[in-house]
Amino acid sequence: MQESRLFKIIYYLLDRGQATAPELAERFEVSVRTIYRDIDALSGAGIPIYAEAGRHGGIHLMSHFILDRAVLSEEEKQEILMALQSINTAKSRNDSQTLQKLSAMFQIDSENWLEVDFSRWGNKDFDREKFELLKSAVIHGRNVKIHYAGSCDARSERIIQPLKLVYKAKAWYLKAYCTKKQDFRLFKLNRILEIEVMNETFERRLYPWQIDSSEGELNTITLRFPKEMAYRVYDEFDRTQVQRQENGDLIASAKMPEDEWLTGFLLSFGTQVDIISPPCLKEVVAEQVRRMYEKYC
């Protein structure tokens, strides 16, 4: 148990840079005295760890310290290499070099047996370039100017502070702070039409976890599908969100943003979906269908 905690302390310090003894004690659920004994044990084992007193003090690792490759198990090494192989979205020359270096360091001949490509069919170059630019902006804390396609074909130019790239529900999103709206927003990468990384930097801030939509709060949507649509239902919803009825119908319930995307999503099922709640959503979809009828008839 102590050996496992010692490694965890090292990992924590490598990630955070430093920590106080009470902080470590609370995290690993031991006493402060036990933490200091652990520090002495690590120091005695040759780990360059030290404690510094004072207001800005704490427990540190020497800046030159790195973990030896032997710390990782063979399975963990394989998992690291597979993770590098699997995401091909922003594949570049540097990615390939990183994979080669780690393969050599781990002494593992890693076969490229898996490929995951999140870019759209057709011209992949812009999707990959966009991803790479946003990744760099997030890491280095640089403002980004974008041209964004919103709902109803409303295009806008915005200066945003990119905080995190997120893959969710078959699409990439960017969590960011929008200087135009003076608020946090979630941008869909496919809707970013133009992008320019600026020289101005920003101070990172915490993205509020409760904000999951660029258009507003999420509401619970409940839908009924005939059994013939099971293939689509399980494509779009997790099985825990679906209840099968005695007659074979499927009731799906999930939190979704009530926006133009949701209307288009529901229309994609044609007559093979019944909106159970909220009732007002029926009116929204019906109005859209009426407009489509008038347009084409």
mmCIF file of C-alpha atoms in Angstrom, residues 87-91 115-129 131 167 170 172 190:
data_model
loop_
_atom_site.group_PDB
_atom_site.id
_atom_site.type_symbol
_atom_site.label_atom_id
_atom_site.label_comp_id
_atom_site.label_asym_id
_atom_site.label_seq_id
_atom_site.Cartn_x
_atom_site.Cartn_y
_atom_site.Cartn_z
ATOM 1 C CA ILE A 87 -6.244 9.603 -32.960
ATOM 2 C CA ASN A 88 -5.390 10.683 -36.477
ATOM 3 C CA THR A 89 -7.261 13.991 -36.475
ATOM 4 C CA ALA A 90 -4.274 16.292 -36.248
ATOM 5 C CA LYS A 91 -1.705 13.832 -37.494
ATOM 6 C CA GLU A 115 -6.783 4.190 -37.070
ATOM 7 C CA VAL A 116 -9.413 6.661 -35.929
ATOM 8 C CA ASP A 117 -10.011 9.578 -38.290
ATOM 9 C CA PHE A 118 -12.430 12.228 -37.033
ATOM 10 C CA SER A 119 -12.185 14.427 -40.120
ATOM 11 C CA ARG A 120 -15.052 14.605 -42.602
ATOM 12 C CA TRP A 121 -15.164 12.815 -45.926
ATOM 13 C CA GLY A 122 -13.547 14.759 -48.727
ATOM 14 C CA ASN A 123 -10.873 17.365 -48.103
ATOM 15 C CA LYS A 124 -9.321 16.552 -44.721
ATOM 16 C CA ASP A 125 -6.626 19.219 -44.814
ATOM 17 C CA PHE A 126 -8.656 22.105 -43.396
ATOM 18 C CA ASP A 127 -10.178 19.993 -40.599
ATOM 19 C CA ARG A 128 -6.730 18.833 -39.520
ATOM 20 C CA GLU A 129 -5.178 22.284 -39.844
ATOM 21 C CA PHE A 131 -7.637 21.159 -35.100
ATOM 22 C CA TYR A 167 -15.217 15.151 -28.643
ATOM 23 C CA LYS A 170 -19.922 12.242 -33.051
ATOM 24 C CA TRP A 172 -15.631 17.935 -32.031
ATOM 25 C CA ASN A 190 -17.337 21.991 -38.198
#
